[in-house]
mmCIF file of C-alpha atoms in Angstrom:
data_model
loop_
_atom_site.group_PDB
_atom_site.id
_atom_site.type_symbol
_atom_site.label_atom_id
_atom_site.label_comp_id
_atom_site.label_asym_id
_atom_site.label_seq_id
_atom_site.Cartn_x
_atom_site.Cartn_y
_atom_site.Cartn_z
ATOM 1 C CA MET A 18 -1.244 2.605 22.336
ATOM 2 C CA ASP A 19 1.443 0.856 24.377
ATOM 3 C CA ASP A 20 4.466 -0.930 22.880
ATOM 4 C CA LYS A 21 3.126 -4.383 23.791
ATOM 5 C CA ALA A 22 -0.061 -3.825 21.756
ATOM 6 C CA ARG A 23 1.990 -2.526 18.806
ATOM 7 C CA ARG A 24 4.212 -5.641 18.834
ATOM 8 C CA LEU A 25 1.231 -7.940 18.204
ATOM 9 C CA ARG A 26 1.156 -6.482 14.672
ATOM 10 C CA GLU A 27 -2.412 -7.517 13.884
ATOM 11 C CA ILE A 28 -5.321 -5.135 13.719
ATOM 12 C CA THR A 29 -8.367 -6.962 15.074
ATOM 13 C CA THR A 30 -10.896 -4.162 15.743
ATOM 14 C CA LYS A 31 -12.085 -0.943 14.119
ATOM 15 C CA GLU A 32 -11.163 0.883 17.333
ATOM 16 C CA GLN A 33 -7.583 -0.366 17.122
ATOM 17 C CA LEU A 34 -7.396 0.696 13.457
ATOM 18 C CA THR A 35 -8.690 4.179 14.321
ATOM 19 C CA MET A 36 -6.240 4.500 17.230
ATOM 20 C CA LEU A 37 -3.258 3.513 15.060
ATOM 21 C CA LEU A 38 -4.222 6.007 12.350
ATOM 22 C CA ASN A 39 -4.832 8.829 14.843
ATOM 23 C CA ASP A 40 -1.793 8.106 17.054
ATOM 24 C CA ARG A 41 0.849 7.199 14.484
ATOM 25 C CA SER A 42 4.217 5.890 15.570
ATOM 26 C CA GLU A 43 7.399 7.755 14.644
ATOM 27 C CA ASN A 44 8.199 5.338 11.822
ATOM 28 C CA THR A 45 6.128 3.591 9.179
ATOM 29 C CA GLU A 46 4.622 0.251 10.288
ATOM 30 C CA THR A 47 2.949 -2.601 8.423
ATOM 31 C CA TRP A 48 0.161 -4.574 10.107
ATOM 32 C CA LEU A 49 -1.795 -7.718 9.333
ATOM 33 C CA VAL A 50 -5.516 -6.879 9.262
ATOM 34 C CA HIS A 51 -8.062 -9.382 10.562
ATOM 35 C CA ASN A 52 -10.945 -10.207 8.186
ATOM 36 C CA SER A 53 -13.427 -8.604 10.609
ATOM 37 C CA VAL A 54 -11.777 -5.200 9.999
ATOM 38 C CA LEU A 55 -11.493 -5.560 6.218
ATOM 39 C CA GLU A 56 -14.498 -3.314 5.469
ATOM 40 C CA ASN A 57 -12.825 -0.512 7.429
ATOM 41 C CA LEU A 58 -9.600 -1.052 5.492
ATOM 42 C CA LEU A 59 -11.455 -0.627 2.209
ATOM 43 C CA GLU A 60 -12.898 2.696 3.416
ATOM 44 C CA LEU A 61 -9.355 4.146 3.577
ATOM 45 C CA GLY A 62 -9.232 4.349 -0.196
ATOM 46 C CA THR A 63 -12.144 6.656 -0.844
ATOM 47 C CA ASN A 64 -10.988 10.294 -0.554
ATOM 48 C CA ASN A 65 -9.344 11.910 -3.591
ATOM 49 C CA MET A 66 -8.636 8.516 -5.121
ATOM 50 C CA ARG A 67 -8.881 7.276 -8.673
ATOM 51 C CA GLU A 68 -9.459 3.703 -9.743
ATOM 52 C CA MET A 69 -6.648 2.164 -11.778
ATOM 53 C CA SER A 70 -7.531 1.140 -15.324
ATOM 54 C CA GLU A 71 -7.442 -2.445 -16.589
ATOM 55 C CA ASN A 72 -4.331 -1.554 -18.625
ATOM 56 C CA GLU A 73 -2.593 -0.303 -15.461
ATOM 57 C CA ILE A 74 -3.565 -3.483 -13.592
ATOM 58 C CA THR A 75 -2.300 -5.627 -16.484
ATOM 59 C CA GLU A 76 1.001 -3.718 -16.452
ATOM 60 C CA LEU A 77 1.321 -4.404 -12.697
ATOM 61 C CA ALA A 78 0.484 -8.096 -13.146
ATOM 62 C CA GLN A 79 3.061 -8.476 -15.919
ATOM 63 C CA TYR A 80 5.760 -6.952 -13.718
ATOM 64 C CA LEU A 81 4.800 -9.297 -10.863
ATOM 65 C CA GLY A 82 4.733 -12.300 -13.189
ATOM 66 C CA THR A 83 1.123 -13.146 -12.437
ATOM 67 C CA ASN A 84 -2.251 -13.101 -14.171
ATOM 68 C CA ALA A 85 -4.184 -9.817 -13.878
ATOM 69 C CA GLU A 86 -7.393 -11.734 -13.059
ATOM 70 C CA GLN A 87 -5.759 -13.026 -9.864
ATOM 71 C CA LEU A 88 -5.253 -9.510 -8.465
ATOM 72 C CA ASN A 89 -8.163 -8.330 -6.305
ATOM 73 C CA ARG A 90 -9.898 -5.177 -7.445
ATOM 74 C CA PRO A 91 -10.511 -2.343 -7.077
ATOM 75 C CA PHE A 92 -7.054 -0.742 -7.139
ATOM 76 C CA MET A 93 -7.229 2.853 -5.931
ATOM 77 C CA VAL A 94 -4.447 5.461 -6.049
ATOM 78 C CA ASP A 95 -4.252 9.029 -4.773
ATOM 79 C CA SER A 96 -5.190 11.134 -7.788
ATOM 80 C CA ASN A 97 -2.572 13.777 -6.858
ATOM 81 C CA LEU A 98 0.325 11.381 -7.470
ATOM 82 C CA ILE A 99 1.694 12.455 -10.853
ATOM 83 C CA CYS A 100 5.310 12.374 -12.014
ATOM 84 C CA PRO A 101 6.528 15.987 -12.363
ATOM 85 C CA THR A 102 8.942 14.994 -15.147
ATOM 86 C CA CYS A 103 6.803 12.934 -17.548
ATOM 87 C CA SER A 104 3.266 13.630 -16.185
ATOM 88 C CA ARG A 105 2.518 9.909 -15.745
ATOM 89 C CA LYS A 106 -0.213 9.156 -13.214
ATOM 90 C CA LEU A 107 1.455 6.964 -10.598
ATOM 91 C CA THR A 108 0.031 3.499 -9.952
ATOM 92 C CA PHE A 109 0.729 0.534 -7.719
ATOM 93 C CA LEU A 110 3.435 -0.433 -10.215
ATOM 94 C CA ASP A 111 5.580 2.556 -9.226
ATOM 95 C CA PHE A 112 5.369 1.720 -5.505
ATOM 96 C CA VAL A 113 5.792 -2.037 -6.023
ATOM 97 C CA LYS A 114 8.770 -1.626 -8.326
ATOM 98 C CA THR A 115 10.382 0.892 -5.942
ATOM 99 C CA ALA A 116 9.918 -1.522 -3.013
ATOM 100 C CA ILE A 117 11.228 -4.600 -4.826
ATOM 101 C CA GLU A 118 14.217 -2.895 -6.401
ATOM 102 C CA GLY A 119 14.984 -1.015 -3.171
ATOM 103 C CA ASP A 120 14.926 -4.020 -0.828
ATOM 104 C CA PRO A 121 14.534 -7.369 -2.616
ATOM 105 C CA LYS A 122 15.170 -9.277 0.637
ATOM 106 C CA LEU A 123 12.098 -7.704 2.251
ATOM 107 C CA HIS A 124 9.905 -7.421 -0.857
ATOM 108 C CA SER A 125 9.651 -9.975 -3.647
ATOM 109 C CA LYS A 126 7.413 -10.149 -6.685
ATOM 110 C CA GLU A 127 5.892 -13.398 -5.417
ATOM 111 C CA ARG A 128 5.156 -12.019 -1.948
ATOM 112 C CA ILE A 129 3.564 -8.843 -3.277
ATOM 113 C CA ALA A 130 1.506 -10.819 -5.823
ATOM 114 C CA ASP A 131 0.294 -13.035 -2.960
ATOM 115 C CA ILE A 132 -0.734 -9.969 -0.928
ATOM 116 C CA LEU A 133 -2.509 -8.232 -3.828
ATOM 117 C CA SER A 134 -4.393 -11.428 -4.676
ATOM 118 C CA GLY A 135 -5.455 -12.087 -1.076
ATOM 119 C CA ARG A 136 -3.456 -15.309 -0.751
ATOM 120 C CA ASN A 137 -1.375 -13.772 2.045
ATOM 121 C CA GLY A 138 -4.058 -12.069 4.132
ATOM 122 C CA ASN A 139 -4.971 -8.397 4.397
ATOM 123 C CA TRP A 140 -2.316 -5.778 5.155
ATOM 124 C CA LEU A 141 -2.092 -2.102 6.060
ATOM 125 C CA THR A 142 1.011 0.080 6.028
ATOM 126 C CA ILE A 143 0.621 3.196 8.179
ATOM 127 C CA GLY A 144 2.938 6.091 7.389
ATOM 128 C CA GLY A 145 4.729 7.279 10.515
ATOM 129 C CA ARG A 146 5.028 10.813 11.848
ATOM 130 C CA LYS A 147 8.550 11.033 10.371
ATOM 131 C CA PHE A 148 7.093 10.091 7.028
ATOM 132 C CA GLU A 149 8.966 10.964 3.877
ATOM 133 C CA ARG A 150 9.435 8.549 1.030
ATOM 134 C CA THR A 151 10.825 8.439 -2.487
ATOM 135 C CA VAL A 152 9.013 6.544 -5.238
ATOM 136 C CA TYR A 153 10.530 6.097 -8.679
ATOM 137 C CA CYS A 154 8.403 6.657 -11.771
ATOM 138 C CA SER A 155 8.173 3.447 -13.804
ATOM 139 C CA ASN A 156 8.127 5.459 -17.016
ATOM 140 C CA CYS A 157 11.070 7.870 -16.689
ATOM 141 C CA GLY A 158 12.832 6.750 -13.489
ATOM 142 C CA GLU A 159 12.423 10.115 -11.748
ATOM 143 C CA GLY A 160 12.632 9.922 -7.943
ATOM 144 C CA ILE A 161 9.659 11.714 -6.403
ATOM 145 C CA VAL A 162 9.839 12.622 -2.702
ATOM 146 C CA TYR A 163 6.489 12.979 -0.975
ATOM 147 C CA ARG A 164 5.072 13.108 2.525
ATOM 148 C CA THR A 165 1.480 11.968 2.118
ATOM 149 C CA HIS A 166 -0.264 9.533 -0.162
ATOM 150 C CA ASN A 167 -2.778 6.719 -0.211
ATOM 151 C CA TYR A 168 -3.193 3.652 -2.358
ATOM 152 C CA SER A 169 -5.149 0.472 -1.803
ATOM 153 C CA ASN A 170 -6.707 -2.629 -3.218
ATOM 154 C CA ARG A 171 -9.051 -5.179 -1.667
ATOM 155 C CA ASN A 172 -6.255 -6.722 0.460
ATOM 156 C CA TYR A 173 -3.715 -3.944 1.009
ATOM 157 C CA ALA A 174 -3.698 -0.257 1.848
ATOM 158 C CA TYR A 175 -1.064 2.389 2.466
ATOM 159 C CA ALA A 176 -2.386 5.272 4.548
#
């Protein structure tokens, strides 16, 4: 995909989605996803994923300062993501908290709540070829470095 097409930053077709996932850029990119491609976005969260519990969703909502009923389900997380220190199954909360505390100018509780509730469109973050990321466990604070993972809800996916 050429640089001009990448700069548009909106995925409008299934073919474009497939091309971006198969021909990843060097660095991680976040894209707006048109409603017509939403079904394909939801399919990203099906392999080796577990559905977050209502208690986990409530914990996320409390951190974001919103009502759990406003967050669009289902919330799916890679079932292999477990803290090696305290054995906590990682959830959206770990990624959200890491993002907000790591770069509050780019990520805010309000913005993330708007995305996870669908008030701010549908979004996809595609891990780049030079993908390596640290997430901090919300329970014990351990930094966990990983290279692959997936998590998604009805309006957002990380693949």
